[in-house]
mmCIF file of C-alpha atoms and ligand atoms in Angstrom:
data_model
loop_
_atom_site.group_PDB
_atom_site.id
_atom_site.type_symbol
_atom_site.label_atom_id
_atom_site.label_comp_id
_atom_site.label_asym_id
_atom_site.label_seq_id
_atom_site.Cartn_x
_atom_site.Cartn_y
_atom_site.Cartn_z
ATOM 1 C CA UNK F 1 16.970 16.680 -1.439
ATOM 2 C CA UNK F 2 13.899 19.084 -1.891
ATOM 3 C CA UNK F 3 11.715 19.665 0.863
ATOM 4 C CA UNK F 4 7.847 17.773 0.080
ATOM 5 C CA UNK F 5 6.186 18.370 3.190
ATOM 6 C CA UNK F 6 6.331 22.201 5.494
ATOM 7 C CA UNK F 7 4.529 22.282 8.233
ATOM 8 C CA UNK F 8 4.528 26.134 9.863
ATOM 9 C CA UNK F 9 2.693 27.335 13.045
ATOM 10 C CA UNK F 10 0.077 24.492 13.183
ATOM 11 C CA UNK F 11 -1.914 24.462 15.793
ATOM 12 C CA UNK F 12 -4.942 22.197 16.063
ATOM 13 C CA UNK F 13 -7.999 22.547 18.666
ATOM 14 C CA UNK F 14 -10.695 19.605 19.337
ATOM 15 C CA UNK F 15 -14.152 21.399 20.353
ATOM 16 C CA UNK F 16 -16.045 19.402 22.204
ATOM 17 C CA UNK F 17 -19.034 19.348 24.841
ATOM 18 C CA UNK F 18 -16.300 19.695 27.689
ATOM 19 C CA UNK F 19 -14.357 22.701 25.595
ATOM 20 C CA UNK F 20 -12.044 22.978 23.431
ATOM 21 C CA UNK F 21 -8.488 21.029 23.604
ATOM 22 C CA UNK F 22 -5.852 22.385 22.661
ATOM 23 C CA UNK F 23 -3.470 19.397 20.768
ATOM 24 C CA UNK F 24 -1.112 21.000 18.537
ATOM 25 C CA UNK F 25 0.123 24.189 19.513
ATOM 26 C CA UNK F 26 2.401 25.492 17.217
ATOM 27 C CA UNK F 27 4.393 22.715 15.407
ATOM 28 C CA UNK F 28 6.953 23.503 12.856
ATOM 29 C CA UNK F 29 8.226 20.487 10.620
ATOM 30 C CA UNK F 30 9.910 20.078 6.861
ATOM 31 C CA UNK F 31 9.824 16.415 5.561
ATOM 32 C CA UNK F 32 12.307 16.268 2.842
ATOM 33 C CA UNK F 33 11.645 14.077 -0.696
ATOM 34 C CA UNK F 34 12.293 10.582 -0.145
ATOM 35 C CA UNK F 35 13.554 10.682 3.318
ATOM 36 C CA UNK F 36 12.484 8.181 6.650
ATOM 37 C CA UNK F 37 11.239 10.757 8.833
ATOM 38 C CA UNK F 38 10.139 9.044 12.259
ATOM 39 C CA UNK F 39 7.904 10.973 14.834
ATOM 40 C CA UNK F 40 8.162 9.944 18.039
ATOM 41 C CA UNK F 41 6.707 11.523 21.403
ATOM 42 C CA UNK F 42 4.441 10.844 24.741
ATOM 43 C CA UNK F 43 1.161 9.093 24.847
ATOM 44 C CA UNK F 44 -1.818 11.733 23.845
ATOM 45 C CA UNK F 45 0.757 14.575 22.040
ATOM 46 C CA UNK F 46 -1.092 14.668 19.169
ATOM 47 C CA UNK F 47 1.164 12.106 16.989
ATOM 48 C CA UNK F 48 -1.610 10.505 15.261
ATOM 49 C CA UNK F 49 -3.283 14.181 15.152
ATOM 50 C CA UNK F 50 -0.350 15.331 13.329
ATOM 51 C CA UNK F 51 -0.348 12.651 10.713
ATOM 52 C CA UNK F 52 -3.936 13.336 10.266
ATOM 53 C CA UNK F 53 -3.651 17.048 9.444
ATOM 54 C CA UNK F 54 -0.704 15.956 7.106
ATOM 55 C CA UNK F 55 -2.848 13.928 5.729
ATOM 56 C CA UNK F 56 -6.098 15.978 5.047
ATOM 57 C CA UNK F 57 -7.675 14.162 7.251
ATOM 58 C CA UNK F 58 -8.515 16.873 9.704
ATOM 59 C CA UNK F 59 -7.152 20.361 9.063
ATOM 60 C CA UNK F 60 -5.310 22.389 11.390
ATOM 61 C CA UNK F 61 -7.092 25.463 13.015
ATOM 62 C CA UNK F 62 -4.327 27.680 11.771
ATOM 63 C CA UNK F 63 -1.165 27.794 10.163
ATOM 64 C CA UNK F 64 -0.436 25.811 7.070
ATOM 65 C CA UNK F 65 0.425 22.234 5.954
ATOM 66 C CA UNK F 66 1.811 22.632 2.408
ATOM 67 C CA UNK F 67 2.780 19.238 0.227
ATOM 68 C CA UNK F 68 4.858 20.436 -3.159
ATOM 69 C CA UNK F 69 3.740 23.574 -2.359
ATOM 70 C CA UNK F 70 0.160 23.208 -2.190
ATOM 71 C CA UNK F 71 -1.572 23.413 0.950
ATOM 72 C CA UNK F 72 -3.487 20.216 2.202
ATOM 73 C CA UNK F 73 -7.380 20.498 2.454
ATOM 74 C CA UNK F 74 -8.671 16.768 2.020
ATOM 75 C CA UNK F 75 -7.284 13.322 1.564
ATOM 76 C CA UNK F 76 -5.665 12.382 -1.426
ATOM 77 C CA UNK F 77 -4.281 8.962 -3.455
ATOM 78 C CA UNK F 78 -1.051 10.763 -3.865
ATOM 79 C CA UNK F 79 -1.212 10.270 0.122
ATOM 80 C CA UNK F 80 -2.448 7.407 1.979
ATOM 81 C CA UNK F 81 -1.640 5.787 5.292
ATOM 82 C CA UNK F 82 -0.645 2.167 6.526
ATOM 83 C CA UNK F 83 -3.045 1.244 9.054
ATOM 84 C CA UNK F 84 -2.798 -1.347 11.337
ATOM 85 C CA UNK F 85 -4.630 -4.538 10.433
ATOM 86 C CA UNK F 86 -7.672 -3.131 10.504
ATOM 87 C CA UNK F 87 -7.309 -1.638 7.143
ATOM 88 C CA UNK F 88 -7.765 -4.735 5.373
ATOM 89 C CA UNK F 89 -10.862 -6.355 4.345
ATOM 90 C CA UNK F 90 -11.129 -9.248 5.902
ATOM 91 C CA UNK F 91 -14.284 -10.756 3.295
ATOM 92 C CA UNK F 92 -11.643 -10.187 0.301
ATOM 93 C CA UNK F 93 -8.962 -12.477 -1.049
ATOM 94 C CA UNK F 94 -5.617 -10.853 -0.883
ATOM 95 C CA UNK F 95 -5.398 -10.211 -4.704
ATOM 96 C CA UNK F 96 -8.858 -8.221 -4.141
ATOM 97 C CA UNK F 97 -7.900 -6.055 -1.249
ATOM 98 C CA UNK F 98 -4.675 -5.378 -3.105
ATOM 99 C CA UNK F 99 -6.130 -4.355 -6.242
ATOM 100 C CA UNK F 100 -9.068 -2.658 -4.625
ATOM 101 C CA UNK F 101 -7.780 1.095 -4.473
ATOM 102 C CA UNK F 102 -6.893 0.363 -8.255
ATOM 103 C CA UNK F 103 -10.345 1.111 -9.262
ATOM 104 C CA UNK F 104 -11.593 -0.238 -12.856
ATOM 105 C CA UNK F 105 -8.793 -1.273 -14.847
ATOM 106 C CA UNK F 106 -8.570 -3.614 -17.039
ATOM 107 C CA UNK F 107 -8.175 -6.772 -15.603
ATOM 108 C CA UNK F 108 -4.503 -7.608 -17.211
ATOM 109 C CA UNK F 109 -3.290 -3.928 -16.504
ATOM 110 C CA UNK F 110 -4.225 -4.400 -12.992
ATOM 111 C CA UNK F 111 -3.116 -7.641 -12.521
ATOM 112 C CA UNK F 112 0.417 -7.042 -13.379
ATOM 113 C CA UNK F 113 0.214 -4.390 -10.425
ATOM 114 C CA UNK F 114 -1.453 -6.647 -7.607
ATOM 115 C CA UNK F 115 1.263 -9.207 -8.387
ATOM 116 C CA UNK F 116 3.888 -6.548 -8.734
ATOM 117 C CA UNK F 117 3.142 -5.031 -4.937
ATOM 118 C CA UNK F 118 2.494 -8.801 -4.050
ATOM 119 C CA UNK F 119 5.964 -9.875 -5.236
ATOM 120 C CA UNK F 120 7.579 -6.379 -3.938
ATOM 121 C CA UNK F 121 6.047 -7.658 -0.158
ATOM 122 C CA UNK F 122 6.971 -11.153 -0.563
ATOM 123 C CA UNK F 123 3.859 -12.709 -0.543
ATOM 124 C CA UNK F 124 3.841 -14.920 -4.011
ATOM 125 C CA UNK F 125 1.610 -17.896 -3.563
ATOM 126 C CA UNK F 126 -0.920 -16.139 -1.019
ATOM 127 C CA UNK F 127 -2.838 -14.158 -3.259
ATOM 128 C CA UNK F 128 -5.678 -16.358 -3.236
ATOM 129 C CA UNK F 129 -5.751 -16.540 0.725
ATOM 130 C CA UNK F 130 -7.982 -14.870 2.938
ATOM 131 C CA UNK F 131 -6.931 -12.143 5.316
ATOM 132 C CA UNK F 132 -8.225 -15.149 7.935
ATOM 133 C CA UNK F 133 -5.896 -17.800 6.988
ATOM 134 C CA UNK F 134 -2.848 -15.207 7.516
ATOM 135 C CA UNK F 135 -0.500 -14.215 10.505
ATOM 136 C CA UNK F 136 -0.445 -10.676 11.349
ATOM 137 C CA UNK F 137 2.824 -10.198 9.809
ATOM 138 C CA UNK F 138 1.690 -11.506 6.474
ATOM 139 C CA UNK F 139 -1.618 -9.344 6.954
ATOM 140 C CA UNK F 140 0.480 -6.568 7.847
ATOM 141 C CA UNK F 141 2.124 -6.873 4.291
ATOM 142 C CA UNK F 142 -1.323 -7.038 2.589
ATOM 143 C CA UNK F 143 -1.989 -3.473 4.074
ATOM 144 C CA UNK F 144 1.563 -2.139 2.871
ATOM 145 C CA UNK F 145 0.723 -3.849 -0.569
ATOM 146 C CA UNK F 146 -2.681 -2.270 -0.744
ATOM 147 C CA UNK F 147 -1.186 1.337 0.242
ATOM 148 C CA UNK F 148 1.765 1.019 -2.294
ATOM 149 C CA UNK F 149 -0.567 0.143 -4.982
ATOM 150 C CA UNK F 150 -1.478 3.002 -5.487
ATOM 151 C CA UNK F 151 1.860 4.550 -6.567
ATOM 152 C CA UNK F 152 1.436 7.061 -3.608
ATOM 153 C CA UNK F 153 4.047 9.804 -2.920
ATOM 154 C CA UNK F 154 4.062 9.777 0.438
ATOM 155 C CA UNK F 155 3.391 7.146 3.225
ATOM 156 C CA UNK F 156 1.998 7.671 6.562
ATOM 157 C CA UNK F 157 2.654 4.904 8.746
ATOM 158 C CA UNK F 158 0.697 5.468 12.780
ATOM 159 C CA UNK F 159 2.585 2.471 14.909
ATOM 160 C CA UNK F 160 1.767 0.266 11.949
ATOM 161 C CA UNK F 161 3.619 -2.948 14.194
ATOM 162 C CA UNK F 162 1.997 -2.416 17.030
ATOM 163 C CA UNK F 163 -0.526 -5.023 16.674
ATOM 164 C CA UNK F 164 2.509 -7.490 15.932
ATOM 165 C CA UNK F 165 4.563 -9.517 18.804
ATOM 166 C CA UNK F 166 8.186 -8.888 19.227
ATOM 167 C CA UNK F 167 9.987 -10.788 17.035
ATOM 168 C CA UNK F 168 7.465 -10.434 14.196
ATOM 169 C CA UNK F 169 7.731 -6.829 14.990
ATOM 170 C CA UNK F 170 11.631 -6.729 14.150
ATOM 171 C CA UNK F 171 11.582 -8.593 10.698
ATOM 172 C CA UNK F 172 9.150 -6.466 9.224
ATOM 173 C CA UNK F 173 11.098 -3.163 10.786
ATOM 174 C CA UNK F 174 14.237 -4.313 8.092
ATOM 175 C CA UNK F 175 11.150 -5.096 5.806
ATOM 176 C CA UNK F 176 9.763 -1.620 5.717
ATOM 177 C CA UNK F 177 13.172 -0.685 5.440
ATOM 178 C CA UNK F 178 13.802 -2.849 2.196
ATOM 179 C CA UNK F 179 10.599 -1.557 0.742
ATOM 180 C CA UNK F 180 11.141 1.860 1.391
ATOM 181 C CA UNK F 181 14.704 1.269 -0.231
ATOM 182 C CA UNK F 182 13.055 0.147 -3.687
ATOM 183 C CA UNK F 183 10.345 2.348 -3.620
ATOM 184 C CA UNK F 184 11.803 5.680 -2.526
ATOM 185 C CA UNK F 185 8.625 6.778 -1.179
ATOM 186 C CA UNK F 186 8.626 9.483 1.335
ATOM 187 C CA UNK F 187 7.773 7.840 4.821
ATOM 188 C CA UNK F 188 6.319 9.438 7.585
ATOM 189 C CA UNK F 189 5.767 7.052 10.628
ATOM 190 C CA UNK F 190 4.812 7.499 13.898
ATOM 191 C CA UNK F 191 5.814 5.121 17.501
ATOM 192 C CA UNK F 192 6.220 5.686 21.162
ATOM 193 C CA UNK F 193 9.240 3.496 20.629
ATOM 194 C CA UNK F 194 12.439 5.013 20.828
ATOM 195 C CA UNK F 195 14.668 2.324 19.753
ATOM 196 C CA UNK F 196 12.126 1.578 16.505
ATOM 197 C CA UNK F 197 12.671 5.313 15.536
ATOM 198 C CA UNK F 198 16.273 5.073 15.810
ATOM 199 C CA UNK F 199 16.644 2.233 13.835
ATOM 200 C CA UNK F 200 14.654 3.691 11.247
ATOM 201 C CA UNK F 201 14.979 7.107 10.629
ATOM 202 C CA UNK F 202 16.404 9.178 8.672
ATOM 203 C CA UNK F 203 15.683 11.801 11.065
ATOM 204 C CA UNK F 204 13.730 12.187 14.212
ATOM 205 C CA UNK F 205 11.292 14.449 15.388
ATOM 206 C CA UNK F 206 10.558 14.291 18.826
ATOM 207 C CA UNK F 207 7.552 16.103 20.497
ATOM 208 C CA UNK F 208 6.600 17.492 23.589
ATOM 209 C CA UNK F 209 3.321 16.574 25.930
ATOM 210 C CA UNK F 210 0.586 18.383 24.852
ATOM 211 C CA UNK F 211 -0.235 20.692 23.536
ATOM 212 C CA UNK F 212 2.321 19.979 21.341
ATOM 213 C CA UNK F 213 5.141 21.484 19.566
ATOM 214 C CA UNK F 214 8.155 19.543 17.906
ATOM 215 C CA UNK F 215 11.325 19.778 20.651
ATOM 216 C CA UNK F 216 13.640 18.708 18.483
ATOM 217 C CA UNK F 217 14.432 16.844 15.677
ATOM 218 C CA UNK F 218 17.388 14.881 15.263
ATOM 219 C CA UNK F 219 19.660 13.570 12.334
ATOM 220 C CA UNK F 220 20.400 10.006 12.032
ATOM 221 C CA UNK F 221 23.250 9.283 10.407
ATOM 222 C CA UNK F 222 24.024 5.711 11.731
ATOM 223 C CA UNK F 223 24.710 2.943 8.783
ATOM 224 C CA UNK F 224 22.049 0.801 7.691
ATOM 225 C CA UNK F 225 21.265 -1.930 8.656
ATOM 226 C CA UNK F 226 21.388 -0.633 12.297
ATOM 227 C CA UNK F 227 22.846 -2.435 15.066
ATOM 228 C CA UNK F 228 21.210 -1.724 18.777
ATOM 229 C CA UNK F 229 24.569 -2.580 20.335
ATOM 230 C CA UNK F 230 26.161 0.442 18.932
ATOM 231 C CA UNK F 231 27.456 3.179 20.587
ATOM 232 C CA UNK F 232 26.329 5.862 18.562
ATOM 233 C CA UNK F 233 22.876 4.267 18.452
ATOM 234 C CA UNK F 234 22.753 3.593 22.461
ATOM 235 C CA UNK F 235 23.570 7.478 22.332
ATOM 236 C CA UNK F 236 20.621 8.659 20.234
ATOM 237 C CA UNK F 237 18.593 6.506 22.127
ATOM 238 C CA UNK F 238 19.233 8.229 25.344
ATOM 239 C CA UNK F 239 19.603 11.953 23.614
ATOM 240 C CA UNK F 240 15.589 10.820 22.799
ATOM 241 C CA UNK F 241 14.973 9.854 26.541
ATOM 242 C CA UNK F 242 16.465 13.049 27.549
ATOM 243 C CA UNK F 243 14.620 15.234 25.483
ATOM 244 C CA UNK F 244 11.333 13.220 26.587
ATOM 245 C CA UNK F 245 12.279 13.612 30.294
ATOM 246 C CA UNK F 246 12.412 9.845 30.842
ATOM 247 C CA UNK F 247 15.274 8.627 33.404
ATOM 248 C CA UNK F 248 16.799 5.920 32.368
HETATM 249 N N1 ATP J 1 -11.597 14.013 17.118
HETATM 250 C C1 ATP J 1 -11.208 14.412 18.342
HETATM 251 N N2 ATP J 1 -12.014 15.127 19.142
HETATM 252 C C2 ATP J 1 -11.602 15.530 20.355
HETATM 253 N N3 ATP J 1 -10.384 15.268 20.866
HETATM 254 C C3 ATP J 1 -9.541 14.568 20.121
HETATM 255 C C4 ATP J 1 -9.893 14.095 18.823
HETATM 256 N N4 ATP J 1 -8.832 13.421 18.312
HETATM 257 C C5 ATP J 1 -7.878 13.463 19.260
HETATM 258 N N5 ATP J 1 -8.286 14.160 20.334
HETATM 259 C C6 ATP J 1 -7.495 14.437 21.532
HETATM 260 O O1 ATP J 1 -6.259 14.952 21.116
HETATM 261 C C7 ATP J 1 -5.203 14.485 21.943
HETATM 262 C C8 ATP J 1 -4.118 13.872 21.104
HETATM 263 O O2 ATP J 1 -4.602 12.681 20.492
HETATM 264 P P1 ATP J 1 -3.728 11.861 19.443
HETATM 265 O O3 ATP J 1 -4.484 10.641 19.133
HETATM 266 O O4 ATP J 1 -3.324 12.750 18.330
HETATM 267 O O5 ATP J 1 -2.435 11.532 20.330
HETATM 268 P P2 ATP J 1 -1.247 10.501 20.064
HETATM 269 O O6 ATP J 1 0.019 11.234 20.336
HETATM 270 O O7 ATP J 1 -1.389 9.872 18.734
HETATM 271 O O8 ATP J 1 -1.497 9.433 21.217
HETATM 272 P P3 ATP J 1 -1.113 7.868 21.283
HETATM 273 O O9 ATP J 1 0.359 7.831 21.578
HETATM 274 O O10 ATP J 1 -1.912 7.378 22.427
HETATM 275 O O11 ATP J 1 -1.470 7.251 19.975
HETATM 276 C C9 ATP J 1 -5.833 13.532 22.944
HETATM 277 O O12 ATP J 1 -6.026 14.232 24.148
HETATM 278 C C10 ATP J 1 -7.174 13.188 22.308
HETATM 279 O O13 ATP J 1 -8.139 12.953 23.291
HETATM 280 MG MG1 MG J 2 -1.741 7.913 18.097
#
């Protein structure tokens, strides 16, 4: 696997009115091609900071982010994130929030795309529906429809379940999985929950309280689909704990 993401020495400082706060202080990070890479670390790190920078959403105060090479200085299509609901428009049909990234196509062309990303998240028969007539799970599809659209290289996911419950939460964890599987996107997401990174990743990065570097980060090697009950997977689990100082 090639590496598609380095991050080297960033360090990122918010000025404002009350001074300047220091949130990333240093952080050192290689996302490979194609790879599940979860982020996991305390409330107010600088997770969501992180996937900003990576993003081009902000840009770090020095050091480098560098994506195939290049470094990152804005947003880009070959780059979006998964929001949580929020991201959707909740005026447009499903079809129409789908296709609207897809700019002005023409109308077959784009088409066979919506229902391509609508088939890939299993919503066939909803693309007339309104975000309102939805449950968050289904609306939660919509917004990794709308992102995939796009045919973007790399996907940055901030807690994109947390808006779910709990068992809504778990079916669209193997569902991410299984669309990650088909797409072979790389996948960047970020959670304060230790068992979701575990059953997801790849590999796990795990941060420190801020400012911020990246303690560790952690190779997951346990066969998919992942079973909580495992012992290897119990053990991960508490290495994480560990590392974040939690007794357990
Ligand atoms: N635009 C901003 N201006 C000033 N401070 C900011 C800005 N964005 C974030 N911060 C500060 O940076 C720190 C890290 O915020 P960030 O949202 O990255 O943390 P997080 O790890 O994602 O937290 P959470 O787990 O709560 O989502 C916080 O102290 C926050 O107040
Ligand atoms: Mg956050």
């Amino acid at each position: 696997m090639s590496t598609k993401i380095t991050v080297r020495g960033a360090h990122k400082v918010f000025s404002t009115k009350k001074g300047d706060v220091d949130v990333l202080d240093g952080v050192d990070l290689d996302v490979m091609e194609g790879e599940f890479l979860v982020i996991v670390g305390p409330s107010g790190c600088g997770k969501s900071t992180l996937l900003n920078c990576m993003a081009g959403f902000e840009l770090v105060t020095s050091g480098s982010i560098r994506i195939d090479g290049a470094e990152v200085r804005e947003p880009s299509r070959k780059r979006v994130f998964v929001f949580q609901e929020a991201g959707i428009f909740p005026w447009f049909s499903v079809w129409d929030n789908i296709g609207f990234g897809l700019g002005n196509l023409p109308f077959e062309e784009k088409h066979e795309i919506v229902m391509r990303y609508i088939r890939l998240v299993g919503l066939e028969g909803f693309e007339k529906a309104f975000p309102s007539e939805l449950s968050g799970g289904m609306k939660q599809r919509v917004e990794f429809a709308r992102a995939l659209a796009v045919e973007p290289d790399v996907l940055y996911l901030d807690e994109p379940f947390g808006a779910l419950d709990a068992l809504t939460r778990l079916g669209m964890r193997s569902e991410i999985i299984r669309i990650w599987r088909e797409t072979k996107k790389t996948c960047i997401l970020v959670t304060h929950d230790v068992e979701e990174a575990v059953e997801l990743a790849d590999r796990i990065a795990v941060m420190t309280k801020r400012p911020a570097t990246v303690h560790s980060v952690l190779q997951n090697d346990l066969p998919r689909p992942r079973d909580p009950d495992h012992p290897g997977f119990r053990a991960l689990k508490d290495k994480i704990f560990g590392i974040l100082g939690v007794e357990r």
